[in-house]
Structures are given as structure tokens and as C-alpha cells.
Amino acid sequence: MKTLFTILAAVAVVLLGFGLYQAFLVAPTEATMGPVQRIFYWHVPLNIIGEITPYVNMLASIAYIFLRGRNQLAARRADALAVASAEVTVLFVGLGLIGGILWGRPAWGIWWAWDARTTSTLLLLLLYVSYLLLRRFSDGPGSRTIAAVLSIFAGVDVPIVFMSIRWWRTQHPAPVLTGDGEIDPVMKSAFAWNLLAFFIWGIVLIWARYATLRREQALAEREALQLIGVA
């Protein structure tokens, strides 16, 4: 497994570098917005992955709720996966929001617009920050269960984020990949490479964090057993 992880991490690094090359040196400059449009190649993939990882968190949380009274080992594994995916969600959604702010300033003339897309994305970020704060400052089966329920509610916000620019009029651009808009095929290729790179990088981050959390769980169990033995 360590070899597979190393290979996957190396592939992610290579693809991130290749995506950077595609975005800066291969993709043409957008006629209206100019060079600032190149943020698109990271802003959109980050947000797409940030809308996938919440479902990993939600499914792992549901598995934890179902398994906690049936299989403790499987429940701990599900809980570790839930926390790992929540952390990666905060990272990707947070970076996606920063990219949107940096793009929005020259495009709209303001740093932040309280439209449906940006507001629902901010809400998604705050929900997962709340999840992690709950896990950080409160331990025990009760807090883990409450956090798992919170993650299910947080997952409900994802389709709202995705559909916001279809349901409401916003300053955010209309869909250019799935909607009526068209972009240059070379731009689509550069975007696809960056999307693949961030997707694999997200897997690597979740895998690494999951392994760390499982080691922490094992250490905590050993310490608990030692205390019981001393008592």
C-alpha cells in the first residue's frame, strides 16, 4: 500500500505541474478578461472536488452511525475517513473561494458578491469548519455522532451550491462546461488536465490524513488499555 500511495502521490505532483504548464503556456488568453481568466483552471477544479469530498464525508458518517453499535473497528475506520474527507473539503472549498475572490475583483470590480453561488459556497465552508471544530474540541461517541449528523446536513448544501447559478440570477458566470456557453477546445483540455490533477491530489490527501488518523486511534486505544491495566 505504501508503494501504491507513493506512486499516486508522484502522479499527482507530475499532473499538477503539467496542469500548470497547460494553463499558462498552452491555453490561449481569453479575449474579454485577459490573463486573469487563467484562474479558471484552478478555481473550477478546486470547487468541483470540493463538491465531491462532502459526499465522501457524508457516506462515511452514515456508515459510522450504522456501524458504531455493530462493528467498532469498521466504525472507527469510517470515522477516520469522515474526518479526513472533511479536512480536505475545507482545504479545497477554501482555496476555491480564494480563487473566486481573486478572479472577482478584476472581473466585477469588487472582492465579494453576496450572490447565491458565493454565499452557498461560504455556507458549505462554514458547515465543515464547524464540523472540524466540534471534532477538535469535543471527543467521545456522543460528539462523533453529533458531528456525523451535522455532516449529513452539510451534504444537503452541495446541490444548492451546484444549482445556484441555474435557480437564481447571480453575478457568477453561467455554466460554460455543461451549459450553453462554449470555450476553446484547448482551454477545455487544459481544464481537464487540472481537474484530473486535483482529483488525484485530493485522493492522496485523504489517504494520507486517513492513515494518520488511524495511527492516532490505535495509539489512543493502546493508552486506554494501559490505563485499564494499571487500574
Short mmCIF file of N, CA and C in Angstrom, two decimals, residues 16-107:
data_model
loop_
_atom_site.label_atom_id
_atom_site.label_comp_id
_atom_site.label_asym_id
_atom_site.label_seq_id
_atom_site.Cartn_x
_atom_site.Cartn_y
_atom_site.Cartn_z
N LEU A 16 -0.05 17.97 -11.52
CA LEU A 16 -0.20 19.36 -11.10
C LEU A 16 0.76 20.27 -11.87
N GLY A 17 1.99 19.79 -12.05
CA GLY A 17 2.95 20.57 -12.82
C GLY A 17 2.55 20.68 -14.28
N PHE A 18 2.06 19.57 -14.84
CA PHE A 18 1.62 19.59 -16.24
C PHE A 18 0.39 20.48 -16.41
N GLY A 19 -0.50 20.45 -15.43
CA GLY A 19 -1.67 21.32 -15.47
C GLY A 19 -1.27 22.79 -15.44
N LEU A 20 -0.26 23.10 -14.64
CA LEU A 20 0.25 24.47 -14.59
C LEU A 20 0.80 24.89 -15.96
N TYR A 21 1.54 23.99 -16.57
CA TYR A 21 2.09 24.26 -17.91
C TYR A 21 0.96 24.48 -18.92
N GLN A 22 -0.07 23.64 -18.87
CA GLN A 22 -1.20 23.77 -19.78
C GLN A 22 -1.92 25.11 -19.59
N ALA A 23 -2.10 25.49 -18.34
CA ALA A 23 -2.85 26.71 -18.04
C ALA A 23 -2.11 27.97 -18.47
N PHE A 24 -0.78 27.99 -18.27
CA PHE A 24 -0.02 29.21 -18.54
C PHE A 24 0.57 29.28 -19.95
N LEU A 25 0.98 28.13 -20.48
CA LEU A 25 1.75 28.16 -21.73
C LEU A 25 1.04 27.55 -22.93
N VAL A 26 -0.02 26.80 -22.70
CA VAL A 26 -0.71 26.16 -23.82
C VAL A 26 -2.06 26.81 -24.10
N ALA A 27 -2.85 26.99 -23.04
CA ALA A 27 -4.19 27.57 -23.23
C ALA A 27 -4.08 29.01 -23.71
N PRO A 28 -4.92 29.41 -24.65
CA PRO A 28 -4.87 30.80 -25.15
C PRO A 28 -5.42 31.78 -24.13
N THR A 29 -5.06 33.03 -24.28
CA THR A 29 -5.56 34.07 -23.40
C THR A 29 -7.01 34.40 -23.77
N GLU A 30 -7.88 34.45 -22.77
CA GLU A 30 -9.29 34.74 -23.01
C GLU A 30 -9.45 36.18 -23.50
N ALA A 31 -10.28 36.38 -24.52
CA ALA A 31 -10.35 37.67 -25.19
C ALA A 31 -10.92 38.77 -24.32
N THR A 32 -11.90 38.47 -23.47
CA THR A 32 -12.58 39.50 -22.69
C THR A 32 -11.85 39.84 -21.40
N MET A 33 -11.54 38.82 -20.60
CA MET A 33 -10.94 39.05 -19.28
C MET A 33 -9.43 39.08 -19.30
N GLY A 34 -8.81 38.53 -20.31
CA GLY A 34 -7.37 38.54 -20.39
C GLY A 34 -6.72 37.50 -19.48
N PRO A 35 -5.49 37.75 -19.03
CA PRO A 35 -4.74 36.74 -18.27
C PRO A 35 -5.42 36.31 -16.96
N VAL A 36 -6.22 37.20 -16.34
CA VAL A 36 -6.84 36.83 -15.06
C VAL A 36 -7.76 35.63 -15.21
N GLN A 37 -8.26 35.38 -16.41
CA GLN A 37 -9.15 34.24 -16.63
C GLN A 37 -8.45 32.92 -16.36
N ARG A 38 -7.12 32.91 -16.35
CA ARG A 38 -6.39 31.65 -16.13
C ARG A 38 -6.64 31.08 -14.73
N ILE A 39 -7.14 31.90 -13.82
CA ILE A 39 -7.54 31.38 -12.51
C ILE A 39 -8.59 30.29 -12.66
N PHE A 40 -9.36 30.35 -13.75
CA PHE A 40 -10.40 29.35 -14.05
C PHE A 40 -9.87 27.93 -13.95
N TYR A 41 -8.62 27.71 -14.37
CA TYR A 41 -8.07 26.35 -14.43
C TYR A 41 -7.80 25.74 -13.06
N TRP A 42 -7.81 26.59 -12.02
CA TRP A 42 -7.69 26.07 -10.66
C TRP A 42 -8.96 26.31 -9.85
N HIS A 43 -9.58 27.45 -10.06
CA HIS A 43 -10.78 27.79 -9.31
C HIS A 43 -11.89 26.76 -9.52
N VAL A 44 -12.17 26.41 -10.76
CA VAL A 44 -13.27 25.48 -11.04
C VAL A 44 -12.94 24.06 -10.59
N PRO A 45 -11.76 23.49 -10.91
CA PRO A 45 -11.46 22.14 -10.41
C PRO A 45 -11.49 22.05 -8.88
N LEU A 46 -10.96 23.06 -8.20
CA LEU A 46 -10.99 23.05 -6.73
C LEU A 46 -12.42 22.98 -6.21
N ASN A 47 -13.31 23.75 -6.83
CA ASN A 47 -14.70 23.74 -6.38
C ASN A 47 -15.41 22.45 -6.75
N ILE A 48 -15.08 21.87 -7.88
CA ILE A 48 -15.69 20.58 -8.25
C ILE A 48 -15.30 19.50 -7.26
N ILE A 49 -14.01 19.40 -6.95
CA ILE A 49 -13.56 18.39 -5.98
C ILE A 49 -14.14 18.71 -4.60
N GLY A 50 -14.25 20.01 -4.29
CA GLY A 50 -14.84 20.43 -3.03
C GLY A 50 -16.32 20.12 -2.92
N GLU A 51 -16.96 19.75 -4.04
CA GLU A 51 -18.35 19.32 -4.01
C GLU A 51 -18.48 17.80 -4.06
N ILE A 52 -17.36 17.10 -4.27
CA ILE A 52 -17.35 15.64 -4.25
C ILE A 52 -16.98 15.12 -2.87
N THR A 53 -15.95 15.71 -2.26
CA THR A 53 -15.48 15.23 -0.95
C THR A 53 -16.54 15.31 0.15
N PRO A 54 -17.49 16.27 0.12
CA PRO A 54 -18.54 16.24 1.14
C PRO A 54 -19.36 14.95 1.13
N TYR A 55 -19.52 14.35 -0.05
CA TYR A 55 -20.28 13.11 -0.11
C TYR A 55 -19.48 11.93 0.44
N VAL A 56 -18.14 12.01 0.31
CA VAL A 56 -17.30 11.01 0.97
C VAL A 56 -17.49 11.12 2.48
N ASN A 57 -17.46 12.36 2.97
CA ASN A 57 -17.68 12.62 4.39
C ASN A 57 -19.06 12.16 4.84
N MET A 58 -20.08 12.47 4.05
CA MET A 58 -21.44 12.12 4.42
C MET A 58 -21.65 10.60 4.45
N LEU A 59 -21.16 9.90 3.43
CA LEU A 59 -21.31 8.44 3.38
C LEU A 59 -20.53 7.77 4.51
N ALA A 60 -19.33 8.28 4.78
CA ALA A 60 -18.55 7.73 5.89
C ALA A 60 -19.23 7.99 7.23
N SER A 61 -19.86 9.15 7.37
CA SER A 61 -20.58 9.48 8.60
C SER A 61 -21.81 8.59 8.78
N ILE A 62 -22.53 8.34 7.69
CA ILE A 62 -23.69 7.43 7.76
C ILE A 62 -23.22 6.03 8.13
N ALA A 63 -22.09 5.60 7.54
CA ALA A 63 -21.53 4.29 7.88
C ALA A 63 -21.16 4.22 9.36
N TYR A 64 -20.58 5.32 9.88
CA TYR A 64 -20.22 5.34 11.30
C TYR A 64 -21.46 5.19 12.19
N ILE A 65 -22.51 5.95 11.87
CA ILE A 65 -23.74 5.86 12.67
C ILE A 65 -24.30 4.44 12.64
N PHE A 66 -24.27 3.80 11.48
CA PHE A 66 -24.81 2.45 11.34
C PHE A 66 -23.94 1.41 12.04
N LEU A 67 -22.61 1.60 12.02
CA LEU A 67 -21.68 0.57 12.50
C LEU A 67 -21.28 0.74 13.96
N ARG A 68 -21.52 1.88 14.56
CA ARG A 68 -20.98 2.17 15.89
C ARG A 68 -21.41 1.16 16.94
N GLY A 69 -22.60 0.57 16.80
CA GLY A 69 -23.05 -0.42 17.77
C GLY A 69 -22.92 -1.84 17.28
N ARG A 70 -22.35 -2.00 16.06
CA ARG A 70 -22.27 -3.33 15.47
C ARG A 70 -20.84 -3.80 15.27
N ASN A 71 -19.98 -2.91 14.81
CA ASN A 71 -18.60 -3.29 14.50
C ASN A 71 -17.71 -2.09 14.81
N GLN A 72 -17.07 -2.12 15.96
CA GLN A 72 -16.29 -0.97 16.41
C GLN A 72 -15.10 -0.66 15.50
N LEU A 73 -14.44 -1.70 14.99
CA LEU A 73 -13.29 -1.47 14.12
C LEU A 73 -13.72 -0.78 12.83
N ALA A 74 -14.78 -1.27 12.21
CA ALA A 74 -15.27 -0.65 10.98
C ALA A 74 -15.79 0.76 11.25
N ALA A 75 -16.40 0.97 12.41
CA ALA A 75 -16.90 2.30 12.76
C ALA A 75 -15.74 3.29 12.91
N ARG A 76 -14.66 2.85 13.54
CA ARG A 76 -13.50 3.74 13.68
C ARG A 76 -12.89 4.08 12.32
N ARG A 77 -12.85 3.10 11.45
CA ARG A 77 -12.33 3.36 10.11
C ARG A 77 -13.22 4.37 9.37
N ALA A 78 -14.52 4.19 9.46
CA ALA A 78 -15.45 5.13 8.82
C ALA A 78 -15.31 6.52 9.41
N ASP A 79 -15.12 6.60 10.72
CA ASP A 79 -14.97 7.89 11.38
C ASP A 79 -13.70 8.60 10.92
N ALA A 80 -12.61 7.84 10.79
CA ALA A 80 -11.35 8.43 10.31
C ALA A 80 -11.50 8.95 8.89
N LEU A 81 -12.19 8.19 8.05
CA LEU A 81 -12.41 8.64 6.67
C LEU A 81 -13.28 9.89 6.64
N ALA A 82 -14.27 9.96 7.53
CA ALA A 82 -15.14 11.13 7.59
C ALA A 82 -14.34 12.38 7.94
N VAL A 83 -13.49 12.28 8.95
CA VAL A 83 -12.69 13.44 9.36
C VAL A 83 -11.71 13.84 8.26
N ALA A 84 -11.04 12.85 7.66
CA ALA A 84 -10.06 13.14 6.61
C ALA A 84 -10.72 13.85 5.43
N SER A 85 -11.87 13.37 5.01
CA SER A 85 -12.56 13.99 3.87
C SER A 85 -13.10 15.37 4.23
N ALA A 86 -13.48 15.58 5.49
CA ALA A 86 -13.94 16.90 5.91
C ALA A 86 -12.79 17.91 5.86
N GLU A 87 -11.62 17.49 6.28
CA GLU A 87 -10.46 18.39 6.24
C GLU A 87 -10.10 18.77 4.81
N VAL A 88 -10.13 17.80 3.92
CA VAL A 88 -9.83 18.09 2.52
C VAL A 88 -10.92 18.96 1.90
N THR A 89 -12.16 18.77 2.32
CA THR A 89 -13.25 19.63 1.85
C THR A 89 -12.99 21.08 2.23
N VAL A 90 -12.61 21.32 3.48
CA VAL A 90 -12.31 22.69 3.92
C VAL A 90 -11.17 23.27 3.10
N LEU A 91 -10.14 22.47 2.84
CA LEU A 91 -9.00 22.95 2.06
C LEU A 91 -9.41 23.34 0.65
N PHE A 92 -10.12 22.45 -0.03
CA PHE A 92 -10.45 22.70 -1.43
C PHE A 92 -11.51 23.79 -1.58
N VAL A 93 -12.54 23.77 -0.73
CA VAL A 93 -13.56 24.81 -0.82
C VAL A 93 -12.97 26.16 -0.45
N GLY A 94 -12.11 26.19 0.57
CA GLY A 94 -11.47 27.44 0.97
C GLY A 94 -10.59 28.02 -0.14
N LEU A 95 -9.78 27.16 -0.77
CA LEU A 95 -8.94 27.62 -1.87
C LEU A 95 -9.79 28.04 -3.07
N GLY A 96 -10.90 27.31 -3.30
CA GLY A 96 -11.79 27.70 -4.38
C GLY A 96 -12.41 29.08 -4.15
N LEU A 97 -12.79 29.35 -2.91
CA LEU A 97 -13.32 30.68 -2.59
C LEU A 97 -12.27 31.77 -2.77
N ILE A 98 -11.05 31.51 -2.35
CA ILE A 98 -9.97 32.49 -2.54
C ILE A 98 -9.75 32.75 -4.02
N GLY A 99 -9.76 31.68 -4.81
CA GLY A 99 -9.62 31.85 -6.25
C GLY A 99 -10.74 32.68 -6.83
N GLY A 100 -11.95 32.46 -6.34
CA GLY A 100 -13.08 33.25 -6.82
C GLY A 100 -12.96 34.72 -6.44
N ILE A 101 -12.47 34.99 -5.25
CA ILE A 101 -12.28 36.38 -4.81
C ILE A 101 -11.23 37.07 -5.69
N LEU A 102 -10.12 36.37 -5.94
CA LEU A 102 -9.06 36.95 -6.77
C LEU A 102 -9.52 37.17 -8.20
N TRP A 103 -10.40 36.31 -8.67
CA TRP A 103 -10.95 36.46 -10.01
C TRP A 103 -12.03 37.54 -10.05
N GLY A 104 -12.85 37.58 -9.01
CA GLY A 104 -13.97 38.51 -8.99
C GLY A 104 -13.55 39.97 -8.93
N ARG A 105 -12.45 40.26 -8.25
CA ARG A 105 -12.03 41.66 -8.10
C ARG A 105 -11.79 42.34 -9.45
N PRO A 106 -10.97 41.76 -10.34
CA PRO A 106 -10.79 42.43 -11.65
C PRO A 106 -11.99 42.25 -12.58
N ALA A 107 -12.75 41.15 -12.41
CA ALA A 107 -13.87 40.89 -13.32
C ALA A 107 -15.09 41.72 -12.98
#
